Short mmCIF file of C-alpha atoms and ligand atoms in Angstrom, two decimals:
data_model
loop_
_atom_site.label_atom_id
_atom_site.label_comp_id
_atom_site.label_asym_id
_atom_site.label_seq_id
_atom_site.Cartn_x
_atom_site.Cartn_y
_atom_site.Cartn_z
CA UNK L 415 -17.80 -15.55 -20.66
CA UNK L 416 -16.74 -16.82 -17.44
CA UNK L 417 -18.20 -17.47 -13.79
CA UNK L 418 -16.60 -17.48 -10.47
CA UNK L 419 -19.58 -19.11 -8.68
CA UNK L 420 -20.01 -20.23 -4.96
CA UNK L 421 -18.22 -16.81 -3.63
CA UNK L 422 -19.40 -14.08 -0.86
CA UNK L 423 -18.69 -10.56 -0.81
CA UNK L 424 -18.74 -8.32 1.67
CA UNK L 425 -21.95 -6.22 1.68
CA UNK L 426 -21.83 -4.10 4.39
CA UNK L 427 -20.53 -3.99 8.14
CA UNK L 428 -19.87 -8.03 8.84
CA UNK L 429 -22.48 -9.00 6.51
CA UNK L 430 -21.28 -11.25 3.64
CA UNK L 431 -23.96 -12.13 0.64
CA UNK L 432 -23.77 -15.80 -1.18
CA UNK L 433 -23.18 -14.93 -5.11
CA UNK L 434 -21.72 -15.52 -8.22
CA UNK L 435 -19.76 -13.23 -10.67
CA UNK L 436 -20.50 -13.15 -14.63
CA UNK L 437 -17.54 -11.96 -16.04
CA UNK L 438 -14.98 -11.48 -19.12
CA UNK L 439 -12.47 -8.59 -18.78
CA UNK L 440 -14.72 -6.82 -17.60
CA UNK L 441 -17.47 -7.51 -14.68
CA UNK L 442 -20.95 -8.41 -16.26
CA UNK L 443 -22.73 -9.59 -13.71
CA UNK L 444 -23.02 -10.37 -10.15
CA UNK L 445 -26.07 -12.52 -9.19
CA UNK L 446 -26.44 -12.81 -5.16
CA UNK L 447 -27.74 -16.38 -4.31
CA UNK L 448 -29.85 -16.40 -0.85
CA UNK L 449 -29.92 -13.96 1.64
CA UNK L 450 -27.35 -12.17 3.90
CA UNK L 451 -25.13 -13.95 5.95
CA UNK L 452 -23.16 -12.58 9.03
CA UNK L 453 -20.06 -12.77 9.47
CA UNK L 454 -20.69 -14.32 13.11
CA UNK L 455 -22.83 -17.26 11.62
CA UNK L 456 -19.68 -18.71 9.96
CA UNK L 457 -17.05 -17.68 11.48
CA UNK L 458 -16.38 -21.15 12.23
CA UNK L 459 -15.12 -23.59 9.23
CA UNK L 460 -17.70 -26.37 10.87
CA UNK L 461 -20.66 -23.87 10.53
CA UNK L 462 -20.05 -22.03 7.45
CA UNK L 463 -19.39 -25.59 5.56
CA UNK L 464 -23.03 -26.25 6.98
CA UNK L 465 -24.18 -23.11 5.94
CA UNK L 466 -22.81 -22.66 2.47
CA UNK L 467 -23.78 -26.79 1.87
CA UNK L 468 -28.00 -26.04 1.57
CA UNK L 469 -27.75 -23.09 -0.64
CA UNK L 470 -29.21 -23.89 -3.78
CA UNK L 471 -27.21 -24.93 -6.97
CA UNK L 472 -27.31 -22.63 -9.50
CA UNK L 473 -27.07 -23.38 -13.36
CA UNK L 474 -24.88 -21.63 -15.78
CA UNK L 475 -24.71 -21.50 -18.98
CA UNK L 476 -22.88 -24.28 -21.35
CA UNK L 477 -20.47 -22.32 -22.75
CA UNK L 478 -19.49 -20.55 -19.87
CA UNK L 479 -15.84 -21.22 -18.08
CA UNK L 480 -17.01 -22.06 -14.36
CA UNK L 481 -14.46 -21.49 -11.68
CA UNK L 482 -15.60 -22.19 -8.56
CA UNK L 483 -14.46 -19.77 -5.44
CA UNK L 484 -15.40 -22.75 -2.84
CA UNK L 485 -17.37 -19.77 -0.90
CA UNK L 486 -14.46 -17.91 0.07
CA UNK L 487 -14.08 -14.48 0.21
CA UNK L 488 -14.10 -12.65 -3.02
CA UNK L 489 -12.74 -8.88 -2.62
CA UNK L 490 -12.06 -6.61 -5.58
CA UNK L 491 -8.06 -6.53 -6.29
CA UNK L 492 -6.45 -4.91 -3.85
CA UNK L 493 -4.78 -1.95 -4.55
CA UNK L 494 -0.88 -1.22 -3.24
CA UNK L 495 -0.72 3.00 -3.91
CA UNK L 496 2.96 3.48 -2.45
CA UNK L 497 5.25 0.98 -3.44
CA UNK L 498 8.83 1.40 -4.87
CA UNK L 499 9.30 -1.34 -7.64
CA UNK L 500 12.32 0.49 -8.69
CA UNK L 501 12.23 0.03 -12.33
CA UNK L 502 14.28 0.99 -14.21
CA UNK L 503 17.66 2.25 -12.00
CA UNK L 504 17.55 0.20 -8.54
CA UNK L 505 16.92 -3.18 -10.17
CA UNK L 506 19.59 -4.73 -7.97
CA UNK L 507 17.74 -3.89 -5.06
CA UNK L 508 14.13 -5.04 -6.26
CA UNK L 509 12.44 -4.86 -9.97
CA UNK L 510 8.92 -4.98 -11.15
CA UNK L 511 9.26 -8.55 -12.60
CA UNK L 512 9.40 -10.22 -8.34
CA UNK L 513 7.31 -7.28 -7.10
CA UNK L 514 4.54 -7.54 -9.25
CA UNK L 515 4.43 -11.07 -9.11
CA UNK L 516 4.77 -11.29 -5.13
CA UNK L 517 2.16 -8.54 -5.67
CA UNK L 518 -0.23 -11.24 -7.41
CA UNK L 519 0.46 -14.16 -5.22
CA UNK L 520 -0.78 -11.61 -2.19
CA UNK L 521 -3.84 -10.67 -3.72
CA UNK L 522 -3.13 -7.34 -5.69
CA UNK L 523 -3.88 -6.16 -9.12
CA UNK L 524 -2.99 -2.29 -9.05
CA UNK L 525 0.11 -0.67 -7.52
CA UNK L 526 0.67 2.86 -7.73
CA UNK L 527 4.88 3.26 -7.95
CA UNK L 528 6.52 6.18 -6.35
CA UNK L 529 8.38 8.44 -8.85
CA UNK L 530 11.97 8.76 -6.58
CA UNK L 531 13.07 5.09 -6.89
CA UNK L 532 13.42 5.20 -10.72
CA UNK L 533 16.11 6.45 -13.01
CA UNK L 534 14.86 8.74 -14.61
CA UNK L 535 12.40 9.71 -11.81
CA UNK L 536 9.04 10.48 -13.01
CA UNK L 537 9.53 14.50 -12.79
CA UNK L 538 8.59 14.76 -16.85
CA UNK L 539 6.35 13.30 -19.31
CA UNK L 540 9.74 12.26 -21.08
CA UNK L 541 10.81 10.06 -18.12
CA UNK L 542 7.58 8.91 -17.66
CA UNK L 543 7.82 7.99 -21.44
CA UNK L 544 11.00 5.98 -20.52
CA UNK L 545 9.80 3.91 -17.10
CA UNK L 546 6.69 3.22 -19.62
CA UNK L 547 9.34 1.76 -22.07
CA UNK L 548 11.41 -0.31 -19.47
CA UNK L 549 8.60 -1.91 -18.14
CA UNK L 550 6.78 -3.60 -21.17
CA UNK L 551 5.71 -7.34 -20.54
CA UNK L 552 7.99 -6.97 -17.18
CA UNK L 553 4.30 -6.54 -14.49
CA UNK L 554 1.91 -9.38 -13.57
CA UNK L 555 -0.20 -6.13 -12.84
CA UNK L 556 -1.21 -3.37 -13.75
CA UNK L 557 0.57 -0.01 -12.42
CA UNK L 558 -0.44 2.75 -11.97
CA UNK L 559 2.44 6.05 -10.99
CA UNK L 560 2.69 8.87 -9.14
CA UNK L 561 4.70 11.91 -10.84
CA UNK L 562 7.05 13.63 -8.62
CA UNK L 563 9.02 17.12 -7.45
CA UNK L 564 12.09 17.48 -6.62
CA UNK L 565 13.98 21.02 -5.50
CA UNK L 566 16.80 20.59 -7.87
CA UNK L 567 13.52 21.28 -10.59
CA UNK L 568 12.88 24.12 -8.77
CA UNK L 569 15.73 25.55 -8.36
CA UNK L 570 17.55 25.38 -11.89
CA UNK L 571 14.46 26.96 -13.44
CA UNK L 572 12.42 24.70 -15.59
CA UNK L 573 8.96 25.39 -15.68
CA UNK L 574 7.82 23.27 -13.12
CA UNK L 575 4.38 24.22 -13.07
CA UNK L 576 4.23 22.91 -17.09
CA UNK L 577 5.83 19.49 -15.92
CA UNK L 578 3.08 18.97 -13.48
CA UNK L 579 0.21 19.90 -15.77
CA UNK L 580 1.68 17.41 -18.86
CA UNK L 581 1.99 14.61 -16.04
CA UNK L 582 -0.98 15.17 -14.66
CA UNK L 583 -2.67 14.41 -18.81
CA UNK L 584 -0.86 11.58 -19.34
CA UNK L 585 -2.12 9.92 -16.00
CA UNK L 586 -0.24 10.72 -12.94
CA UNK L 587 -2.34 9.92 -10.09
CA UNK L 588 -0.67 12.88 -8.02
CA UNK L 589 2.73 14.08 -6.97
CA UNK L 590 5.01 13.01 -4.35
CA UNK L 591 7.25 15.29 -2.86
CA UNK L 592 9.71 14.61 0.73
CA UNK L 593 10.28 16.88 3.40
CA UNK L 594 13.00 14.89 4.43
CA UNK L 595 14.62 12.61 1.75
CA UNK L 596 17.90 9.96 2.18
CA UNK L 597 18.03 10.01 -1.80
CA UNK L 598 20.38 11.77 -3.59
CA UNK L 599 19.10 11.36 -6.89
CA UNK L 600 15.33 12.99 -5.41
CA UNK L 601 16.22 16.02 -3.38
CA UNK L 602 13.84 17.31 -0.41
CA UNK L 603 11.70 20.80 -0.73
CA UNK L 604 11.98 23.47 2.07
CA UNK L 605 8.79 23.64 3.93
CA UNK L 606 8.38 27.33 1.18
CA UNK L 607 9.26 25.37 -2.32
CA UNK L 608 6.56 22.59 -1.12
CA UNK L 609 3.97 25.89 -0.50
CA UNK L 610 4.42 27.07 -3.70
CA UNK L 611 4.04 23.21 -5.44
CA UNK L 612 1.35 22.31 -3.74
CA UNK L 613 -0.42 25.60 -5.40
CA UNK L 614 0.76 24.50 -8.69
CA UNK L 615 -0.97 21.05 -8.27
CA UNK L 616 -3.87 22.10 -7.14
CA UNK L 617 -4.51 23.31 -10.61
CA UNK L 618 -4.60 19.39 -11.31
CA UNK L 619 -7.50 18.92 -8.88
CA UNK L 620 -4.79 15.77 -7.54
CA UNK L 621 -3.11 15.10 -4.39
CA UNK L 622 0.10 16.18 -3.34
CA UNK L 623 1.72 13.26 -1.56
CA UNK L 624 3.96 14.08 1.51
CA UNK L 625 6.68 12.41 2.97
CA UNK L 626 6.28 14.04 6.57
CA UNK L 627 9.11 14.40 8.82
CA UNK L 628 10.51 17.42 9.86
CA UNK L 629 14.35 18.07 8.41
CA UNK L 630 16.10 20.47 10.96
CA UNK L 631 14.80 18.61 13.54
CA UNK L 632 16.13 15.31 12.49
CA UNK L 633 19.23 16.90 11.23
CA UNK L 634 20.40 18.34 14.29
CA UNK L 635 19.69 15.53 16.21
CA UNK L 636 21.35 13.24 13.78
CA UNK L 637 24.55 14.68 13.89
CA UNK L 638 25.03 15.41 17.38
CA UNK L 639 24.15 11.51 18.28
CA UNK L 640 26.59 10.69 15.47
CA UNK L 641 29.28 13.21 16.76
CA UNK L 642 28.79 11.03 20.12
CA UNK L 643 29.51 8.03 17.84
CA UNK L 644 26.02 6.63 18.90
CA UNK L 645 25.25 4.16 15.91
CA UNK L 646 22.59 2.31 17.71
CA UNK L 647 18.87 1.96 16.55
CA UNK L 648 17.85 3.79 19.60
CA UNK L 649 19.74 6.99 18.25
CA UNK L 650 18.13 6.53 14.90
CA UNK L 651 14.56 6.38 16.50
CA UNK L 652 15.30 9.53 18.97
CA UNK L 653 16.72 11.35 15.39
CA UNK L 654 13.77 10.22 13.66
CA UNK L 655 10.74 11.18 16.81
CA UNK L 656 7.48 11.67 17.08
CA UNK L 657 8.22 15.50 17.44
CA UNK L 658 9.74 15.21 13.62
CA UNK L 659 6.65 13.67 12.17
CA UNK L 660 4.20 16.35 14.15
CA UNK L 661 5.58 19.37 13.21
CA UNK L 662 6.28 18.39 9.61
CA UNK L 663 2.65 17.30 9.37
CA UNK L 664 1.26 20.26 11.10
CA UNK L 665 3.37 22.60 8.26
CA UNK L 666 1.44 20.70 5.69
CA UNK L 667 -1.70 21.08 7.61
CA UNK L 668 -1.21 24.83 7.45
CA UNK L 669 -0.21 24.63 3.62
CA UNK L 670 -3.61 22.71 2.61
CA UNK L 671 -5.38 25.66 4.57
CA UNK L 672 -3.16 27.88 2.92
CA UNK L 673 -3.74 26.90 -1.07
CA UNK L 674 -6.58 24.40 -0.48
CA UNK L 675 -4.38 22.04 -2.17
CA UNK L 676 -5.62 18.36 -1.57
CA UNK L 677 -2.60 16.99 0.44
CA UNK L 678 -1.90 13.16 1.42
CA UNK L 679 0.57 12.30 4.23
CA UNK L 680 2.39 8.89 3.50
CA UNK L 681 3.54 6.10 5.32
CA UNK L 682 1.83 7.80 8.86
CA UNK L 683 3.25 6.94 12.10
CA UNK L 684 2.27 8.77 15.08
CA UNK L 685 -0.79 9.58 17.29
CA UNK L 686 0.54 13.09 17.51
CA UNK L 687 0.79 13.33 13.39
CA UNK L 688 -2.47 11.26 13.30
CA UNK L 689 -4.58 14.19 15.53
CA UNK L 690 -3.07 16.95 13.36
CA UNK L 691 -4.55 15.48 10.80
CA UNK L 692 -7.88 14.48 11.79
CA UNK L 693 -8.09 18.51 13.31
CA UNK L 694 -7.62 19.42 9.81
CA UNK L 695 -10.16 17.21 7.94
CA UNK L 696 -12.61 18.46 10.81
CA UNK L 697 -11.74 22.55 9.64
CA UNK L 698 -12.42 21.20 6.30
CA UNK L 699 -9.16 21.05 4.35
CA UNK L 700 -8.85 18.32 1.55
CA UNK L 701 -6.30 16.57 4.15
CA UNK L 702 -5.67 12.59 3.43
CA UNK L 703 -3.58 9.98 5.02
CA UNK L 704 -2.57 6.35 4.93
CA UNK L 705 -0.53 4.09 7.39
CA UNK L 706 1.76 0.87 6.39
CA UNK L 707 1.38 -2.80 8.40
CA UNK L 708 4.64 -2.26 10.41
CA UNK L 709 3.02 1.09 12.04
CA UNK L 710 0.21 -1.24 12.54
CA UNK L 711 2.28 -4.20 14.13
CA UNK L 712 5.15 -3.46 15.51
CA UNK L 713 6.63 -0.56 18.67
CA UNK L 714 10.42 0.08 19.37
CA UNK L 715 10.35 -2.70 21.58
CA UNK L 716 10.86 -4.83 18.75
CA UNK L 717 14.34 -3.16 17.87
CA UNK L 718 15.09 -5.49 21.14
CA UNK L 719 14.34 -8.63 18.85
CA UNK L 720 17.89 -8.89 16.91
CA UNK L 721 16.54 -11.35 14.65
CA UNK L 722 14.13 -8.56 12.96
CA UNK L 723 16.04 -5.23 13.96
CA UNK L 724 17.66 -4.63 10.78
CA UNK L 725 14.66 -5.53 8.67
CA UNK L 726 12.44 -3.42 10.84
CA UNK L 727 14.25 -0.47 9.94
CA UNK L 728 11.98 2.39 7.91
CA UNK L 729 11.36 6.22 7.47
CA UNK L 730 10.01 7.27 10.07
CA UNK L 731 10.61 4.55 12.06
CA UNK L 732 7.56 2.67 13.64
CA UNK L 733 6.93 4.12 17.41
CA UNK L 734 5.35 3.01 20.50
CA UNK L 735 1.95 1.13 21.30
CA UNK L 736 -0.09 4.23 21.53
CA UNK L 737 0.70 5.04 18.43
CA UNK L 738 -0.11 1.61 17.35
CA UNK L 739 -3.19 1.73 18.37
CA UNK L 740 -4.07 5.25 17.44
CA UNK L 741 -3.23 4.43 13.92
CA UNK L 742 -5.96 1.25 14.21
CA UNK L 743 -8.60 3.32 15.50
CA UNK L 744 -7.57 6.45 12.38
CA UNK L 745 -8.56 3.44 10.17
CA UNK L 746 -11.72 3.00 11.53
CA UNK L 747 -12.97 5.91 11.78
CA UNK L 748 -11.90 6.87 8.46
CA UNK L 749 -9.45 9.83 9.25
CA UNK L 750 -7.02 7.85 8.01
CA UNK L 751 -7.74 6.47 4.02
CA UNK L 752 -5.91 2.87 3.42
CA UNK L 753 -3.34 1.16 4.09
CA UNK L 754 -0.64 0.33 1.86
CA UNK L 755 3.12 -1.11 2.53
CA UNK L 756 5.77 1.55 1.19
CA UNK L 757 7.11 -1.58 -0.62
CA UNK L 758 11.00 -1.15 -0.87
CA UNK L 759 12.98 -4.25 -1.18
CA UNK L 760 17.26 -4.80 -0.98
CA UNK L 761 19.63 -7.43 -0.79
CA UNK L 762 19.82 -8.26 2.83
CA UNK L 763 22.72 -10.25 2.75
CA UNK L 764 24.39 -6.50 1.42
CA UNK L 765 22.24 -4.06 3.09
CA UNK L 766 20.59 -4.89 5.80
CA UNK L 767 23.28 -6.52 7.69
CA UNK L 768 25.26 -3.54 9.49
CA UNK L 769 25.85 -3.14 12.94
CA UNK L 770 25.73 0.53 12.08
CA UNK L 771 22.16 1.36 12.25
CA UNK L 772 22.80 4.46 10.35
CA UNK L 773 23.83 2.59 7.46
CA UNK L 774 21.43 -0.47 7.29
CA UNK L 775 18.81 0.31 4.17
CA UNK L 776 15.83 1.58 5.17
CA UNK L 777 12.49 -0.52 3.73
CA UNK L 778 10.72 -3.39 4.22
CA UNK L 779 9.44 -5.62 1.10
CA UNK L 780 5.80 -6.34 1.86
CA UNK L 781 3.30 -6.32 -1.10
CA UNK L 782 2.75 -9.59 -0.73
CA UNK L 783 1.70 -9.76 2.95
CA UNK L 784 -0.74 -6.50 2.95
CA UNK L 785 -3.94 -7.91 2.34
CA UNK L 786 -3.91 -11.11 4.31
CA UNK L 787 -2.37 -8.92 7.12
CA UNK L 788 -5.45 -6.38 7.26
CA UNK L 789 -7.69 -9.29 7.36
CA UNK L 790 -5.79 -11.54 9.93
CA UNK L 791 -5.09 -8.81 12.49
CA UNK L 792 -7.82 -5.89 11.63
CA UNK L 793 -10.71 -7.68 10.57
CA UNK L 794 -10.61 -11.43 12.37
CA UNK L 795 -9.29 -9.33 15.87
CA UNK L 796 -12.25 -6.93 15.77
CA UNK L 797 -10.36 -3.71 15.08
CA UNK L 798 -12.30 -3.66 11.78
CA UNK L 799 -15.22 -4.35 10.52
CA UNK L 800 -15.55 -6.85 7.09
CA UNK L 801 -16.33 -3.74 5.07
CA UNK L 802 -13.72 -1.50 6.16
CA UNK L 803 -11.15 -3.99 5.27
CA UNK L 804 -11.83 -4.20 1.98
CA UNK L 805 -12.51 -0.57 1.28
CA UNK L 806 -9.51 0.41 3.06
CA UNK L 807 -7.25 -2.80 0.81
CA UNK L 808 -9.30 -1.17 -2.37
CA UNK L 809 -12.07 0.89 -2.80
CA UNK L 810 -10.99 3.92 -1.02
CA UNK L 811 -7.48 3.99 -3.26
CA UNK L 812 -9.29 3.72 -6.10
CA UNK L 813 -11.72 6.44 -5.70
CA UNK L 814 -9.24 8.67 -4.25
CA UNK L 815 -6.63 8.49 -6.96
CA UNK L 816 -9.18 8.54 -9.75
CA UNK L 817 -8.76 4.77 -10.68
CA UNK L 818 -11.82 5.21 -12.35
CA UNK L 819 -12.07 1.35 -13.83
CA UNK L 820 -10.59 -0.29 -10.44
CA UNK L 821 -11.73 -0.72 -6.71
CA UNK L 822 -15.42 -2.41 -7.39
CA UNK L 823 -17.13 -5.73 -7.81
CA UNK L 824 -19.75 -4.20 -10.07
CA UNK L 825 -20.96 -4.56 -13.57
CA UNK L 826 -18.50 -2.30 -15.69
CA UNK L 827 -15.51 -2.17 -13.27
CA UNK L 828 -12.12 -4.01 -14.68
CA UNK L 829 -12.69 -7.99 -13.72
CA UNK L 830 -9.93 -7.77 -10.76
CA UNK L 831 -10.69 -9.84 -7.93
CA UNK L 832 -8.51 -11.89 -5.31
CA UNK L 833 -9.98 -15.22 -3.14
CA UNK L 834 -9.38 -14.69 0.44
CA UNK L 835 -9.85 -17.76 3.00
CA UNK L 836 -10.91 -16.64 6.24
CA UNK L 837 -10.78 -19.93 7.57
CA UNK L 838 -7.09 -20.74 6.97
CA UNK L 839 -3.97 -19.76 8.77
CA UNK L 840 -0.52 -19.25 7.20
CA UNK L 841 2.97 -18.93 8.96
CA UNK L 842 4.85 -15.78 6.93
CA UNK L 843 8.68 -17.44 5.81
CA UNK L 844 10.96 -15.13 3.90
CA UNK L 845 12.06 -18.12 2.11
CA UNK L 846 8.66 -18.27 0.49
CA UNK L 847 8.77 -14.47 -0.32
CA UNK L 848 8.26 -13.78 -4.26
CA UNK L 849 10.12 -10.10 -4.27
CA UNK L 850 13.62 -10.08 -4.90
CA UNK L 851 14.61 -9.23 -1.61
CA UNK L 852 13.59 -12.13 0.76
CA UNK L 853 13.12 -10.90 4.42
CA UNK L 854 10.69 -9.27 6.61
CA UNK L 855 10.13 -8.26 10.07
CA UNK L 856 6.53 -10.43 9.99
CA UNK L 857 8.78 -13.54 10.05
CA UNK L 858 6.50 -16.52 11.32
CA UNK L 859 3.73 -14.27 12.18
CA UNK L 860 0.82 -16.74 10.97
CA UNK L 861 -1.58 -14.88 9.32
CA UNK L 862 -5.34 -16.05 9.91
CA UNK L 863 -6.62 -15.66 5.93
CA UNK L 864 -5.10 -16.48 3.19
CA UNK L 865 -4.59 -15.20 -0.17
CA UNK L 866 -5.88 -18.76 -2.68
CA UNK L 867 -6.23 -16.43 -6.31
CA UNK L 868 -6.08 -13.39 -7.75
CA UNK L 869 -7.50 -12.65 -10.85
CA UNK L 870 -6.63 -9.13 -13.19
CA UNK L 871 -9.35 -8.45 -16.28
CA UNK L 872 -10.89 -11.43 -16.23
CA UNK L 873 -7.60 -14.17 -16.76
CA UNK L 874 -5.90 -15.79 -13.17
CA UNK L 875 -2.50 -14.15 -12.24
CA UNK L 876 0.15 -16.21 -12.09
CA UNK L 877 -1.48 -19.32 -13.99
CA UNK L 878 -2.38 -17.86 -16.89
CA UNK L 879 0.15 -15.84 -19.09
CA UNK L 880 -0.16 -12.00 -19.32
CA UNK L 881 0.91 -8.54 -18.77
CA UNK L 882 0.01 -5.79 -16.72
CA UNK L 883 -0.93 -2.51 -18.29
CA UNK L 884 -0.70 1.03 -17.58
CA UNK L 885 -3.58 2.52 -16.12
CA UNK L 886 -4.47 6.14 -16.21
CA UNK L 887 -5.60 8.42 -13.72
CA UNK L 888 -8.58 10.64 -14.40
CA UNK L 889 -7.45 14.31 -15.41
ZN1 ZN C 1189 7.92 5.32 0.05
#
């Protein structure tokens, strides 16, 4: 048995409750301490050290392991559910044995890796089977995958809707599929094949997860800006427009009303996408969404800033401060369901260093920074409330993708926590980056919390030795 004593969790709004946490691999216990504190009351380091100083030792028992949290934040691990680890088949660019350990360091237990970036994808049990293989004793974490459909399965014939159903049993949390896609190896579905799949997942009762921009649109554009030889990142933003992510997303609207399929947008980036959306979820359509911290921090105006251009560069690209703030106010009033970081890591030195913006690699390596990012600029500025920040780093994830064991301090759920200090500041350094890749466009943005442990069933990432297992969604 151990104890994390002298923690507070979050118990609703900005209310935080002294309290200690009886645990093994699993949660046992959690016994609150004194009353409810607000978040207000301690804010300050002076007055929380005051505050926290007269509550009451407790005693625990003699055999117990006592850790003690120093009354910081405890949250339940946070949950990542779109990254691209990439193995097995893009190792060069990033591999599960940085990502899950940068993953760690920031404060998460679960990720949830996208099917596309693998070789084999995950399009079959079989290749499933083989990414299950390459990645014994290579995760800090556990993982969790979505399965994934590509046209070229369509198209030659294979029973499809068979693939989906045996993925879905052995644990897929859903199904990823791109409107638009830049990889060769995971071809895009017309706006008709992705009709037709999403009725063959909703038989799985899972989510279809969309990669929403609009093809034609961006195709068109694309080539007549490259036929004028404009290789700039303002061309690659005007390809890549607001107008691309709207319409795609309103075709997907009309396909969840279509098959009541449940239907996730990724990576969301517009106000105009963001409306569609939150139109649909009013008509009553299973319609989900998340955004990624670049939507959340950064406009086009930082393309200006050549030292982060490069490694700014995503799809869709991030837009313009309306949209910023749109997306901020989509997580708070719960249109929009977390927020994960489309984790996709490179060499820079290789990839991210052409004056062609066309060329440079799209994706920004940022499972480590997630979680002290929500809390730094959406909880400690106001835009969210103590609550919402962790459901929308965890709970909400969880519950969504049938992480049945994950997401909860509570007696029964997996003993996955991470220590956030709210009282600490931290400049972000791509030197000090765990993922292979080191660079980000959040270079020395300080961060006001900070990530101190992370803990996955019951043993301390990172200090202690251990691996990361798979963990099945609920069929
Ligand atoms: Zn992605």
């Amino acid at each position: 048995m151990k104890v994390l004593k002298n923690i507070l969790l979050s118990v609703g709004g900005n209310d935080l409750q002294p309290a200690d946490i009886y645990f093994s691999r699993v949660i046992k216990e959690v016994r609150y301490r004194s009353g409810k504190l607000n978040w207000d009351d301690i804010a300050e380091k002076e007055k929380k050290r005051r505050i926290t100083g007269k509550i009451p030792k407790a005693t625990y028992p003699k055999t117990a392991e006592v850790i003690d949290g120093k009354w910081s934040l405890a949250i339940p691990g946070a949950i990542d559910a779109h990254v691209h680890f990439n193995t097995p088949g893009f190792e060069d660019r990033e591999d599960f044995d940085h990502a899950s350990f940068a993953a760690a360091v920031g404060g998460v237990t679960t990720v949830i890796d996208m099917p596309c970036t693998s070789i084999p994808p995950v399009t079959n049990v079989k290749n499933l089977k083989k990414k299950l293989t390459a990645l014994k004793n290579r995760s800090y974490i556990d993982f969790a995958f979505w399965g994934g459909v590509r046209s070229e399965d369509i198209r030659s014939g294979i029973d499809v809707e068979k693939q989906i159903a045996d993925l879905s049993a052995a644990g897929v949390v859903g199904f990823k599929v791109y409107v638009i896609s830049g990889m060769p190896e995971f071809s895009d579905l017309t706006y008709d094949e992705i009709l037709k799949t999403a009725a063959m997942i909703k038989a799985t009762g899972k989510p279809m997860a969309v990669h929403a921009e609009d093809k034609t649109l961006i195709t068109n554009k694309r080539k007549q800006l490259q036929n004028n030889g404009d290789n700039s990142w303002r061309a690659y933003c005007e390809a890549r427009s607001v107008r691309a992510e709207a319409k795609a997303v309103a075709e997907l609207m009309k396909t969840a009303e279509a098959t009541g399929a449940r239907i996730h947008i990724v990576h969301l980036s517009s106000q105009a996408g963001l409306k569609k959306i939150k139109l649909a979820q009013k008509n009553g359509f299973s319609v989900t969404a998340e955004t990624c911290p670049h939507y959340l921090c950064f406009t086009q105006d930082d393309f200006h800033n050549a030292a982060i251009r490069n490694y700014l560069k995503t799809a869709p690209p991030v837009k313009f401060e309306k949209d910023k703030n749109a997306l901020w106010k989509g997580l708070a009033d719960g249109t929009i369901s977390f927020v994960t970081t489309d984790h996709a890591g490179c060499n820079p030195r290789k990839e991210k260093i052409s004056e062609n913006f066309w060329e440079v690699y799209g994706g920004i390596p940022g499972v480590e920074h997630r979680v002290s990012f929500l809390f730094s600029e959406g909880f400690k500025k106001g835009k969210l409330s103590l609550e919402q920040t962790v459901r929308l780093l965890s709970i909400n994830a969880a519950e969504l993708y049938g992480l049945s064991s994950k997401g909860k301090i509570s007696p029964g759920y997996d003993a996955d926590f991470a220590l956030i200090n709210l009282w600490k500041e931290k400049t972000v350094k791509s030197r000090n980056m765990h993922s292979k890749g080191k660079f980000t466009p959040f270079e020395n943005v300080i961060f006001s919390a900070v990530v101190e442990k992370t803990f996955l069933r019951g043993k301390q990432v990172v200090k202690d030795v251990f691996g990361g297992k798979f963990v099945k969604a609920k069929d």
